[in-house]
PDB file of C-alpha atoms in Angstrom:
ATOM      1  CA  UNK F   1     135.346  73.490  97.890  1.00  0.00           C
ATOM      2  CA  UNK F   2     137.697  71.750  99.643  1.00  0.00           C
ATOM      3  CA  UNK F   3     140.284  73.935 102.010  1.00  0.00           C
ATOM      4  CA  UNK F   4     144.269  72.939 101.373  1.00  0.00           C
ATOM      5  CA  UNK F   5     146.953  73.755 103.071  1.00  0.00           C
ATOM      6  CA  UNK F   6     149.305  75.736 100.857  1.00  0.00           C
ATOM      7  CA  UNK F   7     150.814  79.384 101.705  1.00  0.00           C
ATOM      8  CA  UNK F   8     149.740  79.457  97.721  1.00  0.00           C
ATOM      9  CA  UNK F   9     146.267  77.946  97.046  1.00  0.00           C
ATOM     10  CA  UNK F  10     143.353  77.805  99.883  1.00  0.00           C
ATOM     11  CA  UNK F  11     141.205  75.803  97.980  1.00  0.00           C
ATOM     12  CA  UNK F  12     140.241  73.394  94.890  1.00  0.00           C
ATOM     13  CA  UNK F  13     137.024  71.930  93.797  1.00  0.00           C
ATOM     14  CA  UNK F  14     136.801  69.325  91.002  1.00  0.00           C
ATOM     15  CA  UNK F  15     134.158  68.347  88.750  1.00  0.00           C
ATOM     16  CA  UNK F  16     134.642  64.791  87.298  1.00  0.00           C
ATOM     17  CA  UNK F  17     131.437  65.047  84.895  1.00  0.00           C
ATOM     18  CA  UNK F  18     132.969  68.082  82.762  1.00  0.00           C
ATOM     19  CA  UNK F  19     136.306  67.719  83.771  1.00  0.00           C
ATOM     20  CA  UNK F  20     136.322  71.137  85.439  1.00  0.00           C
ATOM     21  CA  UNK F  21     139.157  72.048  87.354  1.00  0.00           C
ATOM     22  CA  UNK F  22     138.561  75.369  90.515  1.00  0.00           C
ATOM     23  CA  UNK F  23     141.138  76.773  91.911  1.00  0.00           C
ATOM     24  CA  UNK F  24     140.992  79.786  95.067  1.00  0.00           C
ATOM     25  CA  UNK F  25     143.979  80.974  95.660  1.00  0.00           C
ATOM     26  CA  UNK F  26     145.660  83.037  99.104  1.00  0.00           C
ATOM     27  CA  UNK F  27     145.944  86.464  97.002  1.00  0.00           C
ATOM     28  CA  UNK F  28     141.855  86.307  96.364  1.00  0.00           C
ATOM     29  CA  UNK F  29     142.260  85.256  92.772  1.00  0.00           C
ATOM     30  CA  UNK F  30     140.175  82.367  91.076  1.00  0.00           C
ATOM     31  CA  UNK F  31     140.064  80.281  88.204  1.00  0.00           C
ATOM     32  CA  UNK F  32     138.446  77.748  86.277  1.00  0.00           C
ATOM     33  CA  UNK F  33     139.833  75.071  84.488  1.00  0.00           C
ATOM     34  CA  UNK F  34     138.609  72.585  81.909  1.00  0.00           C
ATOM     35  CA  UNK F  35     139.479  69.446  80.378  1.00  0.00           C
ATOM     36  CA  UNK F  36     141.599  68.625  83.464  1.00  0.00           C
ATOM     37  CA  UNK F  37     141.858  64.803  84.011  1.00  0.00           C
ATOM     38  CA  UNK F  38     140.779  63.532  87.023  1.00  0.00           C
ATOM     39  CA  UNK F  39     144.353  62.209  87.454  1.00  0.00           C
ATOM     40  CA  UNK F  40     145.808  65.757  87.041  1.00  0.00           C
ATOM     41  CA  UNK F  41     143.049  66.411  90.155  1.00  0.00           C
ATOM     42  CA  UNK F  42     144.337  63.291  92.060  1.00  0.00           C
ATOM     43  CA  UNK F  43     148.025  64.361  91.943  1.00  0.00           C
ATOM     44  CA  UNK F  44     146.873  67.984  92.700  1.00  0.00           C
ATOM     45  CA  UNK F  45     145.867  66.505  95.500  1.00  0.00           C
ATOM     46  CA  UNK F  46     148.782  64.319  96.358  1.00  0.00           C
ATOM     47  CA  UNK F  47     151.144  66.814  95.964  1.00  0.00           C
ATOM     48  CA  UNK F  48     153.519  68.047  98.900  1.00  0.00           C
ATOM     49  CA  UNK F  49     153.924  71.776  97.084  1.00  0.00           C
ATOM     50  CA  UNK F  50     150.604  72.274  95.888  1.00  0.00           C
ATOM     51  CA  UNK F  51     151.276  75.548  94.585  1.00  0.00           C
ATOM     52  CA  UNK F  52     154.481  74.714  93.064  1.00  0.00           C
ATOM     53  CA  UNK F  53     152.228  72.264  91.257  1.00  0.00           C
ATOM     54  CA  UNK F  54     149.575  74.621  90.525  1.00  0.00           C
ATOM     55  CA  UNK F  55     152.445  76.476  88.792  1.00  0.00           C
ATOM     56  CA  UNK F  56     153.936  74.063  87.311  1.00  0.00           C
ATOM     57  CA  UNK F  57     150.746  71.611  85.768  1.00  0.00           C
ATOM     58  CA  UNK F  58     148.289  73.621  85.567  1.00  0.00           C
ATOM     59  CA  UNK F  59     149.126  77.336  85.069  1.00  0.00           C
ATOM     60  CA  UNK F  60     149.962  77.913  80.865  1.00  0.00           C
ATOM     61  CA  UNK F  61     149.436  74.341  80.255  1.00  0.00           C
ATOM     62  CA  UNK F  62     146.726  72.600  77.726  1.00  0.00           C
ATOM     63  CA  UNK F  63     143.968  73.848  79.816  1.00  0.00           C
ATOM     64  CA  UNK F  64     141.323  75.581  78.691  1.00  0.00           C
ATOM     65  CA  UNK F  65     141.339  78.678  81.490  1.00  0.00           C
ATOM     66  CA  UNK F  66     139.167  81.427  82.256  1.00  0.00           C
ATOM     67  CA  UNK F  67     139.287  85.002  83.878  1.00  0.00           C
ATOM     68  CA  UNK F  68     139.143  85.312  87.242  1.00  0.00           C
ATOM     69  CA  UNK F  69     135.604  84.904  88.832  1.00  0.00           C
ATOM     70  CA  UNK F  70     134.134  86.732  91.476  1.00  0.00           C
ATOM     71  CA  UNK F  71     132.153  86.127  94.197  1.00  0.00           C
ATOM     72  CA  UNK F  72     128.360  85.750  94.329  1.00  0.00           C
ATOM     73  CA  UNK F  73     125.366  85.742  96.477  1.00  0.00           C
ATOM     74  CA  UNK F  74     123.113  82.885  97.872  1.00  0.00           C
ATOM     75  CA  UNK F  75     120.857  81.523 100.357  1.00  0.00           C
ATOM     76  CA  UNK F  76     122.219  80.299 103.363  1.00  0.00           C
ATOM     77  CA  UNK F  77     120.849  77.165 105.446  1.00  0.00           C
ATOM     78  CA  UNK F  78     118.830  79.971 107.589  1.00  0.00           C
ATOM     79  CA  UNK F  79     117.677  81.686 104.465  1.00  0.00           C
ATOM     80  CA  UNK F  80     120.210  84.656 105.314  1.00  0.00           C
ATOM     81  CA  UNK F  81     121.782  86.055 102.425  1.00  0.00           C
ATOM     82  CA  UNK F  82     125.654  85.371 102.197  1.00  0.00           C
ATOM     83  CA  UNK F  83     128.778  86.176  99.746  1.00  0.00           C
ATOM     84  CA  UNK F  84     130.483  83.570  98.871  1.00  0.00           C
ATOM     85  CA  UNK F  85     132.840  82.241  96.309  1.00  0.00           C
ATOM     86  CA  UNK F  86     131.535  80.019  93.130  1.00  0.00           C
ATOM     87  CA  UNK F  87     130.898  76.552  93.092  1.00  0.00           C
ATOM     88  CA  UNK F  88     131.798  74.914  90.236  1.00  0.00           C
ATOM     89  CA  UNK F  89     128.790  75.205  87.676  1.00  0.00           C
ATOM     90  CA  UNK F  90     128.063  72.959  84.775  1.00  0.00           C
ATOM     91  CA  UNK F  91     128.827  74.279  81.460  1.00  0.00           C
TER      92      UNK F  91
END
């Protein structure tokens, strides 16, 4: 996922093949979008408020959203187990 700089969102992570939209956000909380256009991505990114544009977009728009997903666990590069938060995962 790629980190932003937001007191609202701390990361995103975009999947262009199934238009799948992941947003972490400050309070813990995140979500999956889908059938976001990679232009909605690239002005996500662009964007000087990118919470205001989260909330504004994104949130309640024509996206298809889901429930807030929690953490899981995986391998890390020295075979240690780790928690960490989802990638985004074909569908």
């Amino acid at each position: 996922m790629l980190k932003i700089k937001s007191s609202v969102v701390s990361a995103i992570e975009y999947n262009q093949n199934n238009q799948t939209l992941m947003v972490e956000l400050r309070n813990g909380g995140m979500y999956q979008y889908q059938n976001v256009t990679k232009n909605i991505f690239k002005n996500f990114l662009r964007s000087k408020s990118k919470g205001r544009y989260y909330s504004s977009k994104i949130v309640g728009k024509d996206f298809k959203e889901f429930n807030k997903i929690s953490g899981y666990t995986r391998l890390s590069p020295n075979g240690k187990k780790v928690s960490v938060r989802p990638h985004i995962r074909p569908m």
